[in-house]
mmCIF file of C-alpha atoms and ligand atoms in Angstrom:
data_model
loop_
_atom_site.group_PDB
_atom_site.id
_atom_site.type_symbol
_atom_site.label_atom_id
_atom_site.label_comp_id
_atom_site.label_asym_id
_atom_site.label_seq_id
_atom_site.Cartn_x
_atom_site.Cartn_y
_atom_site.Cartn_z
ATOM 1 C CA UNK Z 1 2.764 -3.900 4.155
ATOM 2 C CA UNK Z 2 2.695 -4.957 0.659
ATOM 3 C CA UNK Z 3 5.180 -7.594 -0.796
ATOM 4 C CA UNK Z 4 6.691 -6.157 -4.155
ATOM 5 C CA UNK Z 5 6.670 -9.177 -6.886
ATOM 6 C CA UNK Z 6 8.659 -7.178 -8.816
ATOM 7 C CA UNK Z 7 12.298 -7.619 -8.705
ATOM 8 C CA UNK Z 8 14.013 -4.485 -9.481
ATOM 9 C CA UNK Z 9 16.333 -3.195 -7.317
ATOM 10 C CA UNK Z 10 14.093 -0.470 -5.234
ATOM 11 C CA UNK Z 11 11.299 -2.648 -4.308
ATOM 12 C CA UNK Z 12 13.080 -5.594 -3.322
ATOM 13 C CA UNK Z 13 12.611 -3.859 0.203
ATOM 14 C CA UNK Z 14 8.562 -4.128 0.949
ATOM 15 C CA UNK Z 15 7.947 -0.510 2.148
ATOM 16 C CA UNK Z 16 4.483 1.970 1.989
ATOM 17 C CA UNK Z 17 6.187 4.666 3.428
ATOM 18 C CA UNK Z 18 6.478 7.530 1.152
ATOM 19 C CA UNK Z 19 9.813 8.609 -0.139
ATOM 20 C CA UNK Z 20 11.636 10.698 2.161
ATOM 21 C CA UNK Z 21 15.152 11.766 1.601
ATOM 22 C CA UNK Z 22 17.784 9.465 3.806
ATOM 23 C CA UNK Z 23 19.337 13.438 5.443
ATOM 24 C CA UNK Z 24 16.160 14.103 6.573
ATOM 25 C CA UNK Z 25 15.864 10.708 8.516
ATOM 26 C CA UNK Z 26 19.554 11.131 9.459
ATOM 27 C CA UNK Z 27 19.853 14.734 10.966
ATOM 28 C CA UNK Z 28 16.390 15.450 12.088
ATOM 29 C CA UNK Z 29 15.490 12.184 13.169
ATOM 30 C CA UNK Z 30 12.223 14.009 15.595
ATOM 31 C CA UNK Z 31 10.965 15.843 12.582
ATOM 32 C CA UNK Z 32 11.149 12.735 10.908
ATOM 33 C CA UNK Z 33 8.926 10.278 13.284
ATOM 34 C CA UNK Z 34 6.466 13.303 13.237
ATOM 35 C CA UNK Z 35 6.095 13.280 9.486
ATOM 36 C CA UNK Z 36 5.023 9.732 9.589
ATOM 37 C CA UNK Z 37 2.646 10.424 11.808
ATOM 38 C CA UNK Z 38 1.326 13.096 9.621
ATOM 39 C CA UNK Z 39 1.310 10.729 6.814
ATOM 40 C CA UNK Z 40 -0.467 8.096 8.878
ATOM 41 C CA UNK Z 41 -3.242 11.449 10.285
ATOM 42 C CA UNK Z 42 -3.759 12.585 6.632
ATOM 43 C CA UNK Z 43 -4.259 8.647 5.032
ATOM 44 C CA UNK Z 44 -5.993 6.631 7.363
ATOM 45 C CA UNK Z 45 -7.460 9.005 9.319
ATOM 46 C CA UNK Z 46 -6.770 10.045 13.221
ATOM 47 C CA UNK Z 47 -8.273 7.057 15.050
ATOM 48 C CA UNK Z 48 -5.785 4.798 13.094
ATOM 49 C CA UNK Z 49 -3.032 7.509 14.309
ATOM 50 C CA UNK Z 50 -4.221 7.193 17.741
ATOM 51 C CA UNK Z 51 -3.449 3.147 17.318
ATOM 52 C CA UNK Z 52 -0.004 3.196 16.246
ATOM 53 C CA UNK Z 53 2.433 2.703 19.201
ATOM 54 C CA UNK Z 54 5.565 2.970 19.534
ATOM 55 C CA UNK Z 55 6.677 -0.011 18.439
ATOM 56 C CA UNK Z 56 4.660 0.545 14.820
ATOM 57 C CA UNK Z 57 6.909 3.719 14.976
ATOM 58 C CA UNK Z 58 10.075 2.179 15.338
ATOM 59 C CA UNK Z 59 9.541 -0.933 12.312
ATOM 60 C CA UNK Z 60 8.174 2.002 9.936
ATOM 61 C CA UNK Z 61 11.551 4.051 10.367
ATOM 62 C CA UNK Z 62 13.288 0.451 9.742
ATOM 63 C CA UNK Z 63 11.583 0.144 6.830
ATOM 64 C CA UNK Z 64 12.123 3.926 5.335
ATOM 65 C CA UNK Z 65 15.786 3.724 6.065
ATOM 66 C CA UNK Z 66 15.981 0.280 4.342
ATOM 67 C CA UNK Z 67 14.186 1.510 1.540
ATOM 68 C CA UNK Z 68 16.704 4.471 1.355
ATOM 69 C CA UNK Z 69 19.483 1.884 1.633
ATOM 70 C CA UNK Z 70 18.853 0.209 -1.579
ATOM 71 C CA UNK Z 71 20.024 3.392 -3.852
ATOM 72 C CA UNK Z 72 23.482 3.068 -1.378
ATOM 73 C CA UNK Z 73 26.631 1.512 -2.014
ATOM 74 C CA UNK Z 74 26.482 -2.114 -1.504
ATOM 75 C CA UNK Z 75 28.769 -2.067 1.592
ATOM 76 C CA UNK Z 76 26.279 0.156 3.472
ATOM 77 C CA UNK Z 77 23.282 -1.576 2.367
ATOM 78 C CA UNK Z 78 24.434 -4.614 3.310
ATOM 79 C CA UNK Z 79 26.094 -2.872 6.834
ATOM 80 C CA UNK Z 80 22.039 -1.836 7.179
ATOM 81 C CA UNK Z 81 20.611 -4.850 6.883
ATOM 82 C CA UNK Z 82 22.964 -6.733 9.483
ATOM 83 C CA UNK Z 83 22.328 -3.976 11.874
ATOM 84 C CA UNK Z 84 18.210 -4.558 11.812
ATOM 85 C CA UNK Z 85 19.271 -8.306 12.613
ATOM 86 C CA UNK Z 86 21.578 -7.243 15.626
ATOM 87 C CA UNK Z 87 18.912 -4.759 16.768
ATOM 88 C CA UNK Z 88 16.368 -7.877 16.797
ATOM 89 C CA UNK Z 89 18.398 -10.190 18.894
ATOM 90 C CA UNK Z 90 19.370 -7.416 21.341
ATOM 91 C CA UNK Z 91 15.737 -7.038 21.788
ATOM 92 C CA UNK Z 92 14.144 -9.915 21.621
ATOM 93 C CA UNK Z 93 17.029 -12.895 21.925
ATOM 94 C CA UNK Z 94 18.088 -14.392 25.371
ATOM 95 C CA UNK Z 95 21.087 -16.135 26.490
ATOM 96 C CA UNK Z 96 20.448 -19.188 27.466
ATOM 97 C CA UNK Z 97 23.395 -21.579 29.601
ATOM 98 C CA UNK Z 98 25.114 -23.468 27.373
ATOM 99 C CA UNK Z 99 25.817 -21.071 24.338
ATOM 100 C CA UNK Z 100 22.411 -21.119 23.629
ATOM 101 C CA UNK Z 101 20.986 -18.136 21.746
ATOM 102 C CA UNK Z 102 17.114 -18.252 21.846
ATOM 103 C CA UNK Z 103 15.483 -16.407 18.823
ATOM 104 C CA UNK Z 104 11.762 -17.678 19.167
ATOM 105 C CA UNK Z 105 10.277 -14.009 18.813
ATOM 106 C CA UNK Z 106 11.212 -13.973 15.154
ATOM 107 C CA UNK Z 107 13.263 -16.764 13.933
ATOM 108 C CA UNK Z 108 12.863 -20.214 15.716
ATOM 109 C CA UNK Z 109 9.318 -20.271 16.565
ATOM 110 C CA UNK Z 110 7.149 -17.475 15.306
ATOM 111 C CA UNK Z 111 8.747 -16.066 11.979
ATOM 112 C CA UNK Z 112 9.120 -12.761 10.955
ATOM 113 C CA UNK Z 113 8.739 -12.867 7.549
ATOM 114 C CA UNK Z 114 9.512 -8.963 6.535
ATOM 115 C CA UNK Z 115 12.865 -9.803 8.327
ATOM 116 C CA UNK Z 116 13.320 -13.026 6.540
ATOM 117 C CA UNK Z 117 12.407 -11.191 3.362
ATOM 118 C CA UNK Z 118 15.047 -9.104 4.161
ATOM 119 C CA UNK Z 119 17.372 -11.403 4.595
ATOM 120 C CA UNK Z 120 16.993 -12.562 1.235
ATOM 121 C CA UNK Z 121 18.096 -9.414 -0.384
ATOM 122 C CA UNK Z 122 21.445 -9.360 1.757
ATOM 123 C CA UNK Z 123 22.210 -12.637 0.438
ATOM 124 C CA UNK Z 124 21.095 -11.920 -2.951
ATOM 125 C CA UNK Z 125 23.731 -8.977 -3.147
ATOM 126 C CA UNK Z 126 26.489 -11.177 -1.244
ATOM 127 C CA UNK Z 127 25.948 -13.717 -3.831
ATOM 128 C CA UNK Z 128 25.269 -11.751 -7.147
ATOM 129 C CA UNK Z 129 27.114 -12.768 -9.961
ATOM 130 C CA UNK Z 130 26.775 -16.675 -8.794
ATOM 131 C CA UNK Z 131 25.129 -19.242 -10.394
ATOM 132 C CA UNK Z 132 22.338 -20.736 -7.924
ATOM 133 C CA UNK Z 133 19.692 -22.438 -9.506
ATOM 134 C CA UNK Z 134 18.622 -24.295 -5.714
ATOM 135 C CA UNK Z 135 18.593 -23.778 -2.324
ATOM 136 C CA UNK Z 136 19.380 -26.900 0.506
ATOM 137 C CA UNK Z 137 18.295 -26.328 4.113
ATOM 138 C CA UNK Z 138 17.737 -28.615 6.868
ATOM 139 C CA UNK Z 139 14.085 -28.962 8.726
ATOM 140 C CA UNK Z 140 12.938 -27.266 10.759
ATOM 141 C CA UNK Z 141 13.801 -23.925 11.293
ATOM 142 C CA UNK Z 142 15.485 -23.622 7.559
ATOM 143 C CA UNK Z 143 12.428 -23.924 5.846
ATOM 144 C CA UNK Z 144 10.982 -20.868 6.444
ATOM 145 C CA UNK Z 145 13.497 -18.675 5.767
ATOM 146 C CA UNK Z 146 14.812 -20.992 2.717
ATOM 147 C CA UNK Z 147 11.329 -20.527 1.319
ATOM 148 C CA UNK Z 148 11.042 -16.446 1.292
ATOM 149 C CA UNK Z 149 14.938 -15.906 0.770
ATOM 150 C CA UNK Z 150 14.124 -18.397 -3.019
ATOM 151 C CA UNK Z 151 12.398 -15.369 -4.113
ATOM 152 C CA UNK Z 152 15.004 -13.140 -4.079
ATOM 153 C CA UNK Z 153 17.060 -16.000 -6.188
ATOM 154 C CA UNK Z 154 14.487 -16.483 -9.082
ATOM 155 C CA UNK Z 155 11.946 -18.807 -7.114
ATOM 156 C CA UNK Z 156 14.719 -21.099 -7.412
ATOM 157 C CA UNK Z 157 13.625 -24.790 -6.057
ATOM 158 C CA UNK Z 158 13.968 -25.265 -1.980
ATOM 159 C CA UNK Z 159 14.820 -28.473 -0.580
ATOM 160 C CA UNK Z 160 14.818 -29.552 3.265
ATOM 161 C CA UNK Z 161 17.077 -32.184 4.223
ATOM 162 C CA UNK Z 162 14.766 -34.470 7.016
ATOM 163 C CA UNK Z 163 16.465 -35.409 10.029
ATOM 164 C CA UNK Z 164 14.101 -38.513 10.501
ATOM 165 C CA UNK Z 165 13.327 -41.231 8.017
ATOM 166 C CA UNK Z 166 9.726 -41.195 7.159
ATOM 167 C CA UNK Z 167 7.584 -43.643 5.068
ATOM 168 C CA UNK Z 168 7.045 -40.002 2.621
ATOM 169 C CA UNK Z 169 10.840 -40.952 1.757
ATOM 170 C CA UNK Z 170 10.690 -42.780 -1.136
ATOM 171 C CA UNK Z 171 13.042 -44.154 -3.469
ATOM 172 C CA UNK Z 172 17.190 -43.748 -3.062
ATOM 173 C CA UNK Z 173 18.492 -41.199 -0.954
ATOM 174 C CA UNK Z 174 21.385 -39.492 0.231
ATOM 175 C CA UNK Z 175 22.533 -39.611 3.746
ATOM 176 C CA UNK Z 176 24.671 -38.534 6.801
ATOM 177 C CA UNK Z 177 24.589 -38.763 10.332
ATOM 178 C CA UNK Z 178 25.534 -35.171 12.169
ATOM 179 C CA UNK Z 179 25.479 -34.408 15.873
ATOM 180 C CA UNK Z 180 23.209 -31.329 16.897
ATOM 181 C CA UNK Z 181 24.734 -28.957 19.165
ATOM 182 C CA UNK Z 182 21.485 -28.339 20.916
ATOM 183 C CA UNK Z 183 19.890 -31.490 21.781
ATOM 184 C CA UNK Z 184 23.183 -33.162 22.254
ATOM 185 C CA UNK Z 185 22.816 -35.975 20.009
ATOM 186 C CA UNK Z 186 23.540 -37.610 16.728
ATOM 187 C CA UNK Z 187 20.256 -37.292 13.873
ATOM 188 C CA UNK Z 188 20.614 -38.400 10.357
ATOM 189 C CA UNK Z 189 20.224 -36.274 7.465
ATOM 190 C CA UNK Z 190 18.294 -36.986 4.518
ATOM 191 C CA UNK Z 191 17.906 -35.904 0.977
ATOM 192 C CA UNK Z 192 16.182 -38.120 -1.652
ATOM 193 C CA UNK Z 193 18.658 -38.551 -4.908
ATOM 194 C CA UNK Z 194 15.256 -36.860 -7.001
ATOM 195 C CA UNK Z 195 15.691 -33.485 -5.318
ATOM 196 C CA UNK Z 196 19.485 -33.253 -5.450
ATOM 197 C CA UNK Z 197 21.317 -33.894 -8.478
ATOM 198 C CA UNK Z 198 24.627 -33.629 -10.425
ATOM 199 C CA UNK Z 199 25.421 -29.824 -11.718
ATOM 200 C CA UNK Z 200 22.986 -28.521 -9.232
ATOM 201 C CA UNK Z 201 24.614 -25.045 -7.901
ATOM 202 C CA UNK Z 202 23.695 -24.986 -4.597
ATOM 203 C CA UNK Z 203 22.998 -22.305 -2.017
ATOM 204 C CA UNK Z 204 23.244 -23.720 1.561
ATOM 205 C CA UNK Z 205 20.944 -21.669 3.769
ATOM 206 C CA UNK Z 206 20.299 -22.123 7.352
ATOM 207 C CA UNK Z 207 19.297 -20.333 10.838
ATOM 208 C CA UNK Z 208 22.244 -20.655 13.154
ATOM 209 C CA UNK Z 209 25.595 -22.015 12.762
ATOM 210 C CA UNK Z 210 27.897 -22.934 15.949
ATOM 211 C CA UNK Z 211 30.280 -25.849 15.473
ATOM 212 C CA UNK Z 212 29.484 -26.222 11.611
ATOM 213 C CA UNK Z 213 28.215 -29.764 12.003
ATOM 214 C CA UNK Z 214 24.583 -29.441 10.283
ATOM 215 C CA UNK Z 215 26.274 -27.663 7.758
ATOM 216 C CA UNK Z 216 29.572 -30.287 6.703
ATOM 217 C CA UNK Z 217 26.457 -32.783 6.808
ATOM 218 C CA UNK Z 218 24.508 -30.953 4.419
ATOM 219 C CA UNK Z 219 28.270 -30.079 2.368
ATOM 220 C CA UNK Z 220 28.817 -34.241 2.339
ATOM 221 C CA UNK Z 221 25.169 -34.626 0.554
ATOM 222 C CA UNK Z 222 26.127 -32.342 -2.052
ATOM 223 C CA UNK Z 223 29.430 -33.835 -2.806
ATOM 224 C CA UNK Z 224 27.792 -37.248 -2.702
ATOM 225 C CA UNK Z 225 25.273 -36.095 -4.965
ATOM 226 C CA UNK Z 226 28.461 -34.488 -7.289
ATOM 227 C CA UNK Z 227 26.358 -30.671 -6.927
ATOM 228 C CA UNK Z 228 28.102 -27.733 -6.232
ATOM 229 C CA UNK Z 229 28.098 -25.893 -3.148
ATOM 230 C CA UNK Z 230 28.257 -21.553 -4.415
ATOM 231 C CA UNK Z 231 28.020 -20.439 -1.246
ATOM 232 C CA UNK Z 232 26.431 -20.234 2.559
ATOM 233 C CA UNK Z 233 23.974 -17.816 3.968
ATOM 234 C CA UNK Z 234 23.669 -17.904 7.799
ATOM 235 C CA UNK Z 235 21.030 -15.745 10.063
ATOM 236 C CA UNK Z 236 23.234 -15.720 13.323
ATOM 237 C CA UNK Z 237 26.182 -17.119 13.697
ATOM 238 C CA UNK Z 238 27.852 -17.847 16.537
ATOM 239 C CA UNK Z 239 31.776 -16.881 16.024
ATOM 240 C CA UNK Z 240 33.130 -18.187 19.165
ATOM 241 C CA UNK Z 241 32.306 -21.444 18.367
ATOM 242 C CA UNK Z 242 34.304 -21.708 15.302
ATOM 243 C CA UNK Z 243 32.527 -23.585 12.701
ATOM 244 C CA UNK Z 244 32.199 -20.435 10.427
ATOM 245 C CA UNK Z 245 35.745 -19.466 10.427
ATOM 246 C CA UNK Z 246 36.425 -23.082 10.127
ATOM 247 C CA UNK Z 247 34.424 -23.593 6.996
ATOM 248 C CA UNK Z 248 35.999 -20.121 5.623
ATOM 249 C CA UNK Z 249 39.386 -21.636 5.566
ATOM 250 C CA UNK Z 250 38.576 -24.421 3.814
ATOM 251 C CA UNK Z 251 37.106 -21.791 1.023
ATOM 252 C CA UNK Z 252 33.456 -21.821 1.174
ATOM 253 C CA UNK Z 253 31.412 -18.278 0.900
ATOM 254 C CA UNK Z 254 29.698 -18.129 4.344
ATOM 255 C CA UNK Z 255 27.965 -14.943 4.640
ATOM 256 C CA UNK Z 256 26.947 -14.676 7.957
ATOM 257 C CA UNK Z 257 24.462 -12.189 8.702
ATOM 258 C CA UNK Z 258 25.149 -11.287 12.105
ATOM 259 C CA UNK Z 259 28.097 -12.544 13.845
ATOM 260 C CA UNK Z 260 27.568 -13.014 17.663
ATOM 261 C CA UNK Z 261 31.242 -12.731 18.696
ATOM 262 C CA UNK Z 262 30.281 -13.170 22.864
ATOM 263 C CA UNK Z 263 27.058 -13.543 24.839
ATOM 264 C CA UNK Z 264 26.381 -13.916 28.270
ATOM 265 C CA UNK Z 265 23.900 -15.840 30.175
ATOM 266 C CA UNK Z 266 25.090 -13.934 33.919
ATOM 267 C CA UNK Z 267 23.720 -10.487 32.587
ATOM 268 C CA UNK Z 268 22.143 -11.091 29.060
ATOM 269 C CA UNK Z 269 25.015 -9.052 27.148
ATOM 270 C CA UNK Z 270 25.445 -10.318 23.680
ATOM 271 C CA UNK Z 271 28.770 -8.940 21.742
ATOM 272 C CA UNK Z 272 28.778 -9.178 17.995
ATOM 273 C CA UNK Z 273 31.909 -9.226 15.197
ATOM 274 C CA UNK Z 274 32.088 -5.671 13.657
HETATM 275 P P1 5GP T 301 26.117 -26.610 14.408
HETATM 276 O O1 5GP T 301 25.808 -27.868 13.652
HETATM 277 O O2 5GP T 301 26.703 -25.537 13.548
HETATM 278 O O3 5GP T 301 26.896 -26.858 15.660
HETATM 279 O O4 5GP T 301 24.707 -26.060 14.920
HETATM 280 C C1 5GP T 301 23.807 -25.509 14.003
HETATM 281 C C2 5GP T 301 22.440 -26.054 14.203
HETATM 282 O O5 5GP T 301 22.120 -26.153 15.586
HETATM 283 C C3 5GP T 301 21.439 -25.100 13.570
HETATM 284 O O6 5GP T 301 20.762 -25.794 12.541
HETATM 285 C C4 5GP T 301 20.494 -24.725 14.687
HETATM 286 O O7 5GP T 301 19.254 -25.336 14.476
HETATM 287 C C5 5GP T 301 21.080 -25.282 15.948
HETATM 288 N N1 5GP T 301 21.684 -24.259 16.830
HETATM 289 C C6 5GP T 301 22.991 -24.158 17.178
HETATM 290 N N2 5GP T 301 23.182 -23.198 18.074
HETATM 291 C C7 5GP T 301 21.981 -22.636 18.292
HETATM 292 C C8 5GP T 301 21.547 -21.567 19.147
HETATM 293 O O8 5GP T 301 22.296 -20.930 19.891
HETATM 294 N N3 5GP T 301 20.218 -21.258 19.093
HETATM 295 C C9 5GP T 301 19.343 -21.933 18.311
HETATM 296 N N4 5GP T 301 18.068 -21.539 18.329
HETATM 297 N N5 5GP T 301 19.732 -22.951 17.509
HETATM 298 C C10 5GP T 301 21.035 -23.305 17.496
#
């Protein structure tokens, strides 16, 4: 699939499916999956065809129905894109004991980086109109999806806070100590004072947030370092545990891609917000 450099509004979405009208996809849904296949018979030719399974099926009619999204209204585009995150951790997530959600498949360990990319144009709606000229994550898992969502913000500069000190960690920096909800124990958080500096407008941008800790750690750096913080983008969040509503009242922006409202490790069910 190629990745559009361009940054007008249709090709934000990376899609080489041919334009197909979003009724079509809607009401005859059968004829729909067919035509693709035609598409693939008549370009690549039918031993390609005979390749694509199911699942190659199912992510190209993501893709055409994202890439019909972006002419829509921004409240269904951005309804769309939530919706391809909830499908993913209904799929692919498990509930683990201890309010654990475990997202390896495509967030955590392997990345998917089409979904990530995705990602980046939710928050880059949400956000519009804000001025964001860098993005703060903390390692590990906020890197990745940091790094493909700055693209959708100007290539704007991504920094990692480190949660260990490290002879690479030069110079003054800026630190906090926060307690992580899922190894169950205090880590310090690092920025150096050269990557974080007064009148920075900051996007905070990480993969899960549950109690809110990583994030009021990574708030405190900012305010130490007197930057802005213009708003929060979150992959999952995990409502029940409060830290998102929590940071809400106190008037950040947290825009939460999909909100897991219950899950349960008995039977696997995971509820999200509507
Ligand atoms: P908080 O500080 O909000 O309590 O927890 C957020 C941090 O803990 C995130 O940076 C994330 O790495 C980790 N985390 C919290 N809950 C989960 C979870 O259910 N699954 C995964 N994979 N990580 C989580």
């Amino acid at each position: 699939v190629p990745l559009s450099g361009s940054a007008d509004r249709t090709s934000q979405v990376p899609c080489s499916v041919p334009p197909i009208p979003l009724f079509f996809a809607h009401a005859h849904i059968q004829t729909f999956v067919r035509s693709i296949h035609v598409y693939h018979m008549s370009r690549s030719g039918v031993r390609l065809a005979r390749s694509i399974g199911a699942r190659m099926l199912n992510s190209y009619i993501r893709l055409a129905v994202c890439h019909h999204l972006m002419p829509l209204s921004r409240p269904t585009r951005l309804r769309g894109f939530m919706k391809e995150l909830e499908e993913r951790i209904v799929q692919q997530g498990t509930v683990k004991p201890g309010n654990v959600l475990k997202v390896d498949a495509f967030l955590n360990h392997q990345c998917d980086v089409e979904l990530f990319d995705h990602m980046g144009a939710a928050w880059a709606e949400h956000f519009k109109g804000k001025t964001i000229d860098k993005i703060l994550t903390i390692e590990a898992s906020g890197i990745g999806i940091a790094c493909v969502v700055a693209r959708h913000f100007g290539n704007v500069p991504v920094v990692f806070a480190k949660k260990a000190q490290s002879i690479n960690l030069d110079g003054d920096q800026y630190t906090t100590t926060v307690y992580s909800f899922t190894k169950q124990k205090e880590f310090p958080v690092i920025v150096s004072k050269r990557y974080l500096n007064e009148g920075d407008h900051v996007l905070l941008i990480d993969d899960f947030l549950a109690n809110g800790k990583a994030l009021k750690g990574l708030i405190e750096l900012c305010h130490e370092a007197g930057a802005t913080v213009e708003g929060i983008g979150i992959a999952v969040e995990k409502g029940f545990q409060g830290g998102g509503d929590q940071l809400r009242e106190e008037g950040y922006d947290v825009d939460s891609l999909a909100i897991v409202e219950s899950m349960d490790p008995e039977n696997g069910t995971i509820e999200f917000r509507s």
